[in-house]
Amino acid sequence: GQNIDQPTEMTATEGAIVQINCTYQTSGFNGLFWYQQHAGEAPTFLSYNVLDGLEEKGRFSSFLSRSKGYSYLLLKELQMKDSASYLCAVRKRHGSSNTGKLIFGQGTTLQVKP
Amino acid sequence: KAGVTQTPRYLIKTRGQQVTLSCSPISGHRSVSWYQQTPGQGLQFLFEYFSETQRNKGNFPGRFSGRQFSNSRSEMNVSTLELGDSALYLCASSLTGQGSDEQYFGPGTRLTVT
């Protein structure tokens, strides 16, 4: 089967750094995505990792360790607008193709306080 | 470029009825995926269509079905509605639905079953 775990809620202070962890167990791993979803809005893409290591994109970075089934999203210089739900999603390979469905974790609700 | 659009945005139905939701992907995108989002279960994959063919399927009962047209627009249908079908239904499009290809989500259709 497949399982994706994320903390349910986190709180951090404006200007600080926060790390949101995601662990997964799935066969046919074909990449991991992070999405941001503000309340009442659609999810928006943040990052993609398929190889081990760190991908940096501005204030956001994402790390992947395939052997450990582990990823994290790092948010630096937190701003109030970063208060949102952060969704970890694993692409599960369909057969031998490069396609596959996205399996989402429950999401981590981040609250940034002044 | 216009984003993913979904109609209707809100819908109220009674148990036993059926409903059809529509999704228009971003121009040029050929992959369309559907998700159900509820507070308890998070984002759950329903199915993915590519070139008018269902390419991937989630673990939902046969009451949930979909199709894709030659212009990549997609519809999903839920028959014999149950109270538990109340949810936000999100559609997401991508160029090919492969590898690092990110998904762009529409605003969703909020379905309430009474």
XYZ file of N, CA and C in Angstrom:
684
model
N 0.825 -1.192 0.000
C 0.000 0.000 0.000
C 0.858 1.241 0.000
N 0.210 2.380 0.249
C 0.976 3.618 0.294
C 0.538 4.431 1.493
N 1.477 5.152 2.089
C 1.197 5.948 3.250
C 2.082 7.173 3.239
N 1.486 8.327 3.496
C 2.243 9.577 3.554
C 1.886 10.275 4.847
N 2.896 10.611 5.626
C 2.671 11.230 6.927
C 3.302 12.612 7.007
N 2.519 13.543 7.511
C 2.985 14.901 7.758
C 2.408 15.334 9.110
N 3.090 16.265 9.790
C 2.471 16.799 11.012
C 1.200 17.550 10.639
N 0.235 17.528 11.524
C -1.052 18.155 11.234
C -0.962 19.670 11.288
N -0.280 20.174 12.299
C -0.208 21.624 12.485
C 1.180 22.031 12.945
N 1.570 23.244 12.551
C 2.808 23.835 13.039
C 2.594 25.335 13.208
N 3.324 25.903 14.134
C 3.272 27.344 14.355
C 4.688 27.883 14.334
N 4.878 29.032 13.718
C 6.200 29.648 13.657
C 6.040 31.160 13.695
N 7.145 31.822 13.914
C 7.137 33.284 14.048
C 7.612 33.951 12.758
N 7.018 35.058 12.444
C 7.409 35.839 11.276
C 8.917 36.094 11.297
N 9.550 35.866 10.129
C 10.992 36.068 10.021
C 11.820 34.833 10.342
N 11.206 33.839 10.939
C 11.923 32.622 11.333
C 12.009 31.628 10.171
N 12.585 30.468 10.488
C 12.687 29.360 9.531
C 11.848 28.194 10.057
N 11.150 27.517 9.187
C 10.379 26.349 9.604
C 10.620 25.199 8.639
N 10.655 23.994 9.182
C 10.858 22.793 8.368
C 9.640 21.891 8.525
N 9.022 21.544 7.420
C 7.851 20.664 7.430
C 8.280 19.314 6.864
N 8.146 18.293 7.666
C 8.601 16.959 7.276
C 7.495 16.134 6.627
N 7.920 15.208 5.798
C 6.998 14.294 5.133
C 7.693 12.947 5.001
N 7.070 11.904 5.502
C 7.599 10.557 5.301
C 6.601 9.767 4.479
N 7.126 8.883 3.652
C 6.234 8.143 2.755
C 6.689 6.697 2.612
N 5.704 5.864 2.308
C 5.970 4.464 1.988
C 5.133 4.156 0.767
N 5.777 3.882 -0.336
C 5.034 3.535 -1.533
C 5.915 2.755 -2.483
N 5.303 1.865 -3.212
C 6.028 1.179 -4.269
C 5.932 2.034 -5.523
N 6.879 1.899 -6.401
C 6.828 2.643 -7.653
C 6.989 4.141 -7.485
N 7.858 4.558 -6.576
C 8.079 5.991 -6.351
C 8.577 6.641 -7.647
N 7.937 7.766 -7.999
C 8.313 8.460 -9.224
C 8.310 9.964 -9.018
N 8.746 10.397 -7.839
C 8.870 11.831 -7.597
C 7.987 12.318 -6.468
N 8.392 13.419 -5.861
C 7.650 13.985 -4.739
C 7.425 15.475 -4.973
N 6.206 15.909 -4.750
C 5.807 17.296 -4.957
C 5.420 17.930 -3.620
N 5.622 19.223 -3.556
C 5.068 20.024 -2.454
C 4.138 21.078 -3.065
N 2.966 21.204 -2.439
C 1.995 22.191 -2.859
C 1.617 23.050 -1.655
N 1.239 24.276 -1.954
C 0.734 25.195 -0.925
C -0.743 25.438 -1.194
N -1.538 25.419 -0.127
C -2.965 25.690 -0.304
C -3.433 26.662 0.774
N -3.801 27.879 0.332
C -4.406 28.830 1.255
C -5.868 28.461 1.445
N -6.398 28.804 2.603
C -7.775 28.470 2.939
C -8.733 28.962 1.861
N -9.569 28.061 1.380
C -10.565 28.435 0.387
C -10.032 28.572 -1.020
N -8.759 28.214 -1.216
C -8.172 28.336 -2.546
C -7.667 26.983 -3.044
N -7.292 26.945 -4.314
C -6.757 25.714 -4.894
C -5.278 25.563 -4.527
N -4.776 24.334 -4.489
C -3.342 24.129 -4.254
C -2.508 24.716 -5.388
N -1.324 25.232 -5.046
C -0.393 25.727 -6.052
C 0.957 25.041 -5.865
N 1.611 24.769 -6.955
C 2.863 24.025 -6.975
C 4.001 24.816 -6.331
N 4.782 24.123 -5.486
C 5.956 24.742 -4.889
C 7.252 24.115 -5.394
N 7.326 22.768 -5.362
C 8.595 22.141 -5.704
C 8.407 20.690 -6.098
N 9.460 20.156 -6.739
C 9.472 18.759 -7.173
C 10.865 18.193 -6.931
N 10.917 16.992 -6.355
C 12.182 16.269 -6.180
C 11.994 14.836 -6.675
N 12.973 14.360 -7.426
C 12.958 12.944 -7.796
C 14.299 12.301 -7.459
N 15.342 13.124 -7.407
C 16.664 12.639 -6.994
C 16.953 13.114 -5.571
N 17.825 12.392 -4.895
C 18.202 12.769 -3.531
C 18.883 14.133 -3.531
N 18.595 14.895 -2.506
C 19.276 16.173 -2.366
C 18.319 17.319 -2.162
N 18.887 18.504 -2.208
C 18.165 19.734 -1.907
C 17.900 20.532 -3.175
N 16.673 20.985 -3.327
C 16.299 21.874 -4.414
C 15.918 23.210 -3.790
N 16.581 24.281 -4.221
C 16.304 25.581 -3.632
C 15.623 26.488 -4.641
N 14.589 27.174 -4.137
C 13.840 28.080 -4.997
C 13.427 29.276 -4.152
N 14.266 30.293 -4.146
C 13.966 31.479 -3.362
C 13.947 31.173 -1.867
N 12.865 31.558 -1.207
C 12.766 31.327 0.237
C 12.415 29.884 0.570
N 12.015 29.118 -0.460
C 11.581 27.742 -0.236
C 12.638 26.762 -0.751
N 12.877 25.710 0.022
C 13.773 24.635 -0.393
C 13.086 23.320 -0.072
N 13.391 22.300 -0.867
C 12.832 20.978 -0.581
C 13.939 19.947 -0.694
N 13.888 18.992 0.222
C 14.919 17.957 0.314
C 14.274 16.601 0.169
N 15.010 15.669 -0.443
C 14.508 14.306 -0.595
C 15.605 13.287 -0.272
N 15.220 12.257 0.465
C 16.056 11.080 0.660
C 15.204 9.875 0.300
N 15.465 9.299 -0.849
C 14.654 8.168 -1.313
C 14.867 6.928 -0.455
N 16.105 6.702 -0.002
C 16.383 5.514 0.802
C 15.644 5.565 2.130
N 15.409 6.752 2.652
C 14.721 6.900 3.937
C 13.234 7.183 3.767
N 12.776 7.377 2.539
C 11.366 7.716 2.335
C 11.001 8.994 3.053
N 11.833 10.007 2.862
C 11.728 11.219 3.678
C 11.961 12.450 2.824
N 11.164 13.471 3.091
C 11.329 14.758 2.441
C 11.022 15.846 3.452
N 11.554 17.011 3.221
C 11.135 18.163 4.003
C 11.062 19.393 3.120
N 10.205 20.305 3.543
C 10.075 21.615 2.912
C 10.577 22.641 3.922
N 11.511 23.455 3.491
C 12.103 24.462 4.372
C 11.646 25.838 3.911
N 11.063 26.576 4.809
C 10.616 27.931 4.490
C 11.445 28.920 5.314
N 12.119 29.823 4.640
C 12.968 30.797 5.318
C 12.291 32.164 5.335
N 12.760 33.009 6.242
C 12.265 34.393 6.325
C 10.740 34.427 6.243
N 10.120 33.686 7.143
C 8.673 33.526 7.099
C 7.937 34.858 7.062
N 6.880 34.859 6.248
C 6.003 36.024 6.151
C 4.598 35.599 6.539
N 3.788 36.559 6.923
C 2.417 36.261 7.344
C 1.658 35.533 6.230
N 1.944 35.884 4.999
C 1.229 35.278 3.876
C 1.581 33.801 3.678
N 2.620 33.319 4.401
C 2.983 31.902 4.311
C 2.050 31.020 5.136
N 1.170 31.636 5.913
C 0.172 30.860 6.663
C -0.735 30.153 5.655
N -0.670 28.829 5.664
C -1.381 28.039 4.663
C -1.221 26.563 5.018
N -1.832 25.724 4.216
C -1.628 24.281 4.353
C -0.586 23.863 3.330
N 0.338 22.998 3.736
C 1.401 22.523 2.851
C 1.214 21.029 2.638
N 1.064 20.668 1.379
C 0.728 19.301 1.012
C 1.918 18.607 0.363
N 2.238 17.441 0.875
C 3.273 16.586 0.305
C 2.557 15.563 -0.568
N 3.055 15.330 -1.772
C 2.402 14.378 -2.668
C 3.444 13.526 -3.375
N 3.205 12.249 -3.428
C 4.115 11.311 -4.090
C 3.484 10.821 -5.384
N 4.280 10.832 -6.450
C 3.779 10.244 -7.692
C 4.128 8.758 -7.681
N 3.081 7.963 -7.800
C 3.251 6.506 -7.809
C 3.236 6.050 -9.247
N 4.320 5.439 -9.662
C 4.469 5.033 -11.060
C 3.388 4.048 -11.467
N 2.896 4.283 -12.687
C 1.882 3.378 -13.245
C 2.580 2.415 -14.181
N 2.685 1.171 -13.780
C 3.375 0.184 -14.594
C 4.826 0.581 -14.786
N 5.297 0.501 -16.011
C 6.682 0.852 -16.291
C 6.786 2.234 -16.940
N 5.668 2.931 -16.999
C 5.673 4.241 -17.650
C 6.181 5.322 -16.711
N 6.286 6.524 -17.229
C 6.710 7.664 -16.422
C 5.501 8.433 -15.889
N 4.328 7.834 -16.048
C 3.118 8.481 -15.543
C 2.767 7.884 -14.184
N 1.719 8.380 -13.585
C 1.281 7.825 -12.309
C 0.476 8.833 -11.533
N -0.338 8.328 -10.638
C -1.208 9.209 -9.866
C -0.429 9.864 -8.736
N -0.933 11.015 -8.312
C -0.378 11.710 -7.155
C -1.140 11.283 -5.912
N -0.402 10.851 -4.908
C -0.995 10.496 -3.620
C -0.586 11.574 -2.638
N -1.595 12.230 -2.052
C -1.330 13.357 -1.171
C -1.360 12.961 0.291
N -0.513 13.616 1.075
C -0.619 13.531 2.517
C -1.778 14.403 2.975
N -2.063 14.361 4.270
C -3.192 15.119 4.813
C -2.929 16.615 4.858
N -1.667 16.996 4.726
C -1.335 18.410 4.754
C -0.942 18.897 6.136
N -0.078 19.876 6.161
C 0.360 20.509 7.410
C -0.119 21.953 7.397
N -0.921 22.309 8.375
C -1.396 23.689 8.479
C -0.368 24.498 9.250
N 0.209 25.470 8.565
C 1.228 26.327 9.176
C 0.604 27.667 9.533
N 0.782 28.042 10.777
C 0.330 29.359 11.212
C 1.556 30.207 11.539
N 1.668 31.348 10.862
C 2.772 32.268 11.118
C 2.256 33.393 11.995
N 2.928 33.590 13.111
C 2.505 34.626 14.066
C 3.479 35.794 14.056
N 2.963 36.999 14.318
C 3.851 38.183 14.305
C 4.901 38.105 15.411
N -2.269 33.417 -20.185
C -2.911 32.134 -20.433
C -3.939 31.885 -19.342
N -5.150 31.521 -19.731
C -6.207 31.284 -18.761
C -5.876 30.041 -17.944
N -6.313 30.062 -16.670
C -6.061 28.932 -15.792
C -7.100 27.842 -15.976
N -7.068 26.878 -15.082
C -8.040 25.788 -15.098
C -9.372 26.324 -14.569
N -10.422 26.032 -15.300
C -11.741 26.493 -14.849
C -12.628 25.295 -14.560
N -13.484 25.463 -13.561
C -14.403 24.397 -13.176
C -15.796 24.986 -13.013
N -16.770 24.250 -13.495
C -18.158 24.667 -13.321
C -19.007 23.477 -12.913
N -20.035 23.702 -12.107
C -20.283 24.957 -11.388
C -19.339 25.096 -10.196
N -19.337 26.212 -9.534
C -18.486 26.388 -8.363
C -19.134 25.822 -7.113
N -20.446 25.895 -7.067
C -21.178 25.375 -5.911
C -22.395 24.607 -6.407
N -22.712 23.547 -5.671
C -23.809 22.678 -6.074
C -24.423 22.041 -4.837
N -25.741 22.048 -4.789
C -26.440 21.363 -3.702
C -27.362 20.329 -4.323
N -27.215 19.087 -3.898
C -28.021 17.994 -4.422
C -28.577 17.193 -3.261
N -29.562 16.358 -3.547
C -30.114 15.478 -2.520
C -29.655 14.051 -2.764
N -29.713 13.263 -1.736
C -29.290 11.864 -1.821
C -30.031 11.152 -2.951
N -29.317 10.323 -3.665
C -29.937 9.555 -4.727
C -29.849 10.211 -6.095
N -29.632 11.527 -6.105
C -29.509 12.210 -7.394
C -28.137 11.947 -7.999
N -27.955 12.430 -9.214
C -26.657 12.337 -9.844
C -26.175 13.746 -10.174
N -24.867 13.884 -10.411
C -24.314 15.199 -10.682
C -23.182 15.078 -11.697
N -23.039 16.107 -12.521
C -21.950 16.172 -13.496
C -21.173 17.461 -13.273
N -19.867 17.316 -13.119
C -18.992 18.464 -12.928
C -18.099 18.606 -14.150
N -17.758 19.838 -14.475
C -16.982 20.086 -15.678
C -15.659 20.774 -15.362
N -14.664 20.460 -16.177
C -13.324 21.029 -15.996
C -12.737 21.381 -17.358
N -12.284 22.609 -17.501
C -11.585 23.020 -18.722
C -10.127 23.259 -18.376
N -9.223 22.463 -18.945
C -7.804 22.591 -18.586
C -7.165 23.800 -19.243
N -5.954 24.072 -18.832
C -5.166 25.117 -19.471
C -4.919 24.709 -20.921
N -4.973 25.674 -21.813
C -4.786 25.386 -23.223
C -3.456 24.671 -23.457
N -3.527 23.548 -24.185
C -2.323 22.780 -24.477
C -2.072 21.629 -23.508
N -2.746 21.670 -22.376
C -2.606 20.578 -21.407
C -3.491 19.408 -21.829
N -2.909 18.219 -21.815
C -3.659 17.052 -22.261
C -4.031 16.098 -21.134
N -3.420 16.291 -19.977
C -3.718 15.424 -18.833
C -4.629 16.167 -17.861
N -5.694 15.504 -17.468
C -6.625 16.069 -16.489
C -6.843 15.047 -15.380
N -6.631 15.476 -14.152
C -6.839 14.615 -12.985
C -7.937 15.201 -12.111
N -8.654 14.333 -11.451
C -9.727 14.744 -10.544
C -9.417 14.266 -9.135
N -9.742 15.126 -8.153
C -9.506 14.812 -6.751
C -10.735 15.180 -5.929
N -10.909 14.448 -4.847
C -11.923 14.781 -3.859
C -11.180 15.267 -2.612
N -11.595 16.412 -2.086
C -10.964 16.928 -0.881
C -11.980 17.095 0.230
N -11.732 16.443 1.351
C -12.574 16.563 2.534
C -11.682 16.815 3.743
N -12.223 17.437 4.791
C -11.397 17.714 5.978
C -10.817 16.444 6.599
N -11.563 15.362 6.551
C -11.104 14.144 7.214
C -10.120 13.318 6.406
N -10.291 13.306 5.105
C -9.475 12.447 4.239
C -8.441 13.206 3.423
N -8.510 14.510 3.407
C -7.552 15.266 2.608
C -7.867 15.141 1.125
N -6.832 15.292 0.320
C -6.964 15.215 -1.143
C -6.824 13.771 -1.586
N -7.848 13.237 -2.213
C -7.798 11.850 -2.682
C -7.990 11.793 -4.186
N -7.150 11.027 -4.828
C -7.140 10.903 -6.278
C -8.326 10.082 -6.748
N -9.040 10.626 -7.730
C -10.179 9.909 -8.317
C -9.754 9.206 -9.598
N -9.339 9.967 -10.577
C -8.865 9.398 -11.846
C -8.140 10.449 -12.664
N -7.417 9.964 -13.665
C -6.692 10.827 -14.595
C -7.041 10.437 -16.018
N -7.244 11.442 -16.854
C -7.504 11.222 -18.271
C -6.413 11.870 -19.101
N -6.075 11.183 -20.169
C -5.073 11.690 -21.114
C -5.504 11.230 -22.496
N -5.583 12.182 -23.408
C -6.011 11.874 -24.782
C -7.277 11.035 -24.787
N -8.261 11.468 -24.039
C -9.599 10.886 -24.007
C -9.661 9.488 -23.392
N -8.552 9.054 -22.766
C -8.509 7.716 -22.167
C -8.212 7.828 -20.677
N -8.892 7.012 -19.894
C -8.582 6.986 -18.471
C -7.253 6.252 -18.289
N -6.268 6.948 -17.738
C -4.936 6.379 -17.646
C -4.637 5.864 -16.234
N -5.220 6.487 -15.235
C -5.017 6.055 -13.858
C -6.335 6.181 -13.103
N -6.493 5.339 -12.108
C -7.737 5.337 -11.357
C -7.448 5.180 -9.877
N -8.200 5.894 -9.042
C -8.071 5.774 -7.600
C -9.010 4.705 -7.070
N -9.181 4.698 -5.754
C -9.984 3.659 -5.115
C -11.375 4.155 -4.736
N -12.092 4.615 -5.714
C -13.457 5.073 -5.479
C -14.430 4.100 -6.138
N -15.669 4.037 -5.591
C -16.646 3.105 -6.177
C -17.042 3.510 -7.593
N -17.682 2.564 -8.277
C -18.057 2.777 -9.667
C -19.065 3.900 -9.879
N -19.646 4.416 -8.789
C -20.582 5.550 -8.924
C -19.852 6.798 -9.442
N -18.556 6.801 -9.281
C -17.737 7.920 -9.749
C -17.168 7.562 -11.123
N -17.450 8.380 -12.084
C -16.950 8.114 -13.431
C -16.562 9.427 -14.085
N -15.848 9.313 -15.180
C -15.441 10.527 -15.860
C -15.245 10.274 -17.328
N -14.952 11.347 -18.023
C -14.593 11.233 -19.433
C -13.834 12.481 -19.849
N -13.179 12.350 -20.976
C -12.444 13.487 -21.517
C -12.776 13.614 -22.989
N -12.920 14.830 -23.431
C -13.281 15.100 -24.820
C -12.038 15.411 -25.657
N -12.226 15.506 -26.936
C -11.084 15.690 -27.835
C -10.370 17.027 -27.608
N -11.064 17.997 -27.021
C -10.415 19.287 -26.730
C -9.798 19.297 -25.330
N -9.698 18.128 -24.703
C -9.124 17.901 -23.375
C -10.027 18.308 -22.220
N -11.140 18.942 -22.515
C -12.093 19.226 -21.446
C -12.560 17.908 -20.834
N -12.850 17.952 -19.536
C -13.214 16.707 -18.855
C -14.461 16.919 -18.008
N -15.182 15.864 -17.830
C -16.328 15.859 -16.932
C -16.212 14.686 -15.983
N -16.740 14.869 -14.773
C -16.873 13.723 -13.899
C -18.326 13.635 -13.447
N -18.773 12.430 -13.258
C -20.158 12.172 -12.896
C -20.207 11.345 -11.620
N -21.105 11.711 -10.755
C -21.334 10.898 -9.557
C -22.806 10.528 -9.556
N -23.078 9.246 -9.566
C -24.469 8.796 -9.571
C -24.880 8.365 -8.161
N -26.164 8.303 -7.944
C -26.728 7.855 -6.667
C -25.975 8.492 -5.497
N -26.050 9.792 -5.435
C -25.292 10.544 -4.428
C -25.582 10.093 -3.000
N -24.523 10.099 -2.197
C -24.620 9.789 -0.767
C -24.155 11.014 0.018
N -24.561 11.077 1.285
C -24.173 12.211 2.113
C -22.656 12.368 2.164
N -21.960 11.237 2.171
C -20.507 11.247 2.262
C -19.805 11.770 1.021
N -20.570 12.028 -0.024
C -19.968 12.579 -1.244
C -19.811 14.083 -1.146
N -20.334 14.682 -0.092
C -20.154 16.120 0.099
C -18.675 16.421 0.246
N -18.166 17.269 -0.621
C -16.729 17.519 -0.653
C -16.433 18.630 -1.642
N -15.166 19.008 -1.664
C -14.666 19.899 -2.706
C -14.034 19.009 -3.771
N -14.482 19.139 -4.995
C -13.938 18.353 -6.095
C -13.024 19.250 -6.927
N -11.773 18.841 -6.963
C -10.753 19.625 -7.655
C -10.307 18.921 -8.926
N -10.112 19.715 -9.928
C -9.580 19.215 -11.183
C -8.201 19.851 -11.364
N -7.262 19.101 -11.917
C -5.925 19.630 -12.147
C -5.470 19.225 -13.540
N -4.823 20.135 -14.235
C -4.330 19.793 -15.568
C -2.816 19.927 -15.623
N -2.218 19.168 -16.514
C -0.790 19.269 -16.766
C -0.546 18.937 -18.231
N 0.661 19.251 -18.692
C 0.961 19.042 -20.109
C 0.805 17.568 -20.499
N 1.528 16.714 -19.745
C 1.522 15.293 -20.097
C 1.223 14.391 -18.909
N 1.302 14.926 -17.694
C 1.077 14.113 -16.503
C 2.207 13.157 -16.212
N 3.400 13.457 -16.720
C 4.537 12.565 -16.513
C 5.635 13.239 -15.707
N 6.391 12.427 -14.978
C 7.576 12.892 -14.294
C 7.372 14.147 -13.480
N 8.170 15.172 -13.785
C 8.153 16.426 -13.025
C 7.042 17.373 -13.458
N 6.254 16.954 -14.407
C 5.172 17.770 -14.933
C 4.232 18.196 -13.806
N 4.234 19.500 -13.477
C 3.416 19.941 -12.355
C 1.956 20.065 -12.760
N 1.100 19.891 -11.770
C -0.329 19.998 -11.990
C -0.813 21.383 -11.564
N -1.697 21.947 -12.368
C -2.315 23.230 -12.067
C -3.764 22.951 -11.689
N -4.123 23.403 -10.506
C -5.454 23.103 -9.994
C -6.462 24.203 -10.328
N -7.684 23.776 -10.565
C -8.789 24.708 -10.688
C -9.309 25.083 -9.320
N -10.293 26.004 -9.265
C -10.813 26.487 -7.986
C -11.700 25.482 -7.271
N -12.139 24.457 -7.994
C -12.953 23.430 -7.365
C -14.447 23.649 -7.482
N -15.171 22.564 -7.308
C -16.630 22.599 -7.201
C -16.989 22.106 -5.809
N -17.685 22.936 -5.060
C -18.105 22.548 -3.704
C -19.460 21.867 -3.809
N -19.496 20.556 -3.576
C -20.726 19.775 -3.652
C -21.246 19.488 -2.254
N -22.498 19.824 -2.050
C -23.157 19.515 -0.782
C -24.319 18.591 -1.071
N -24.338 17.446 -0.403
C -25.414 16.476 -0.572
C -26.260 16.464 0.699
N -27.562 16.708 0.535
C -28.452 16.767 1.709
C -29.457 15.613 1.698
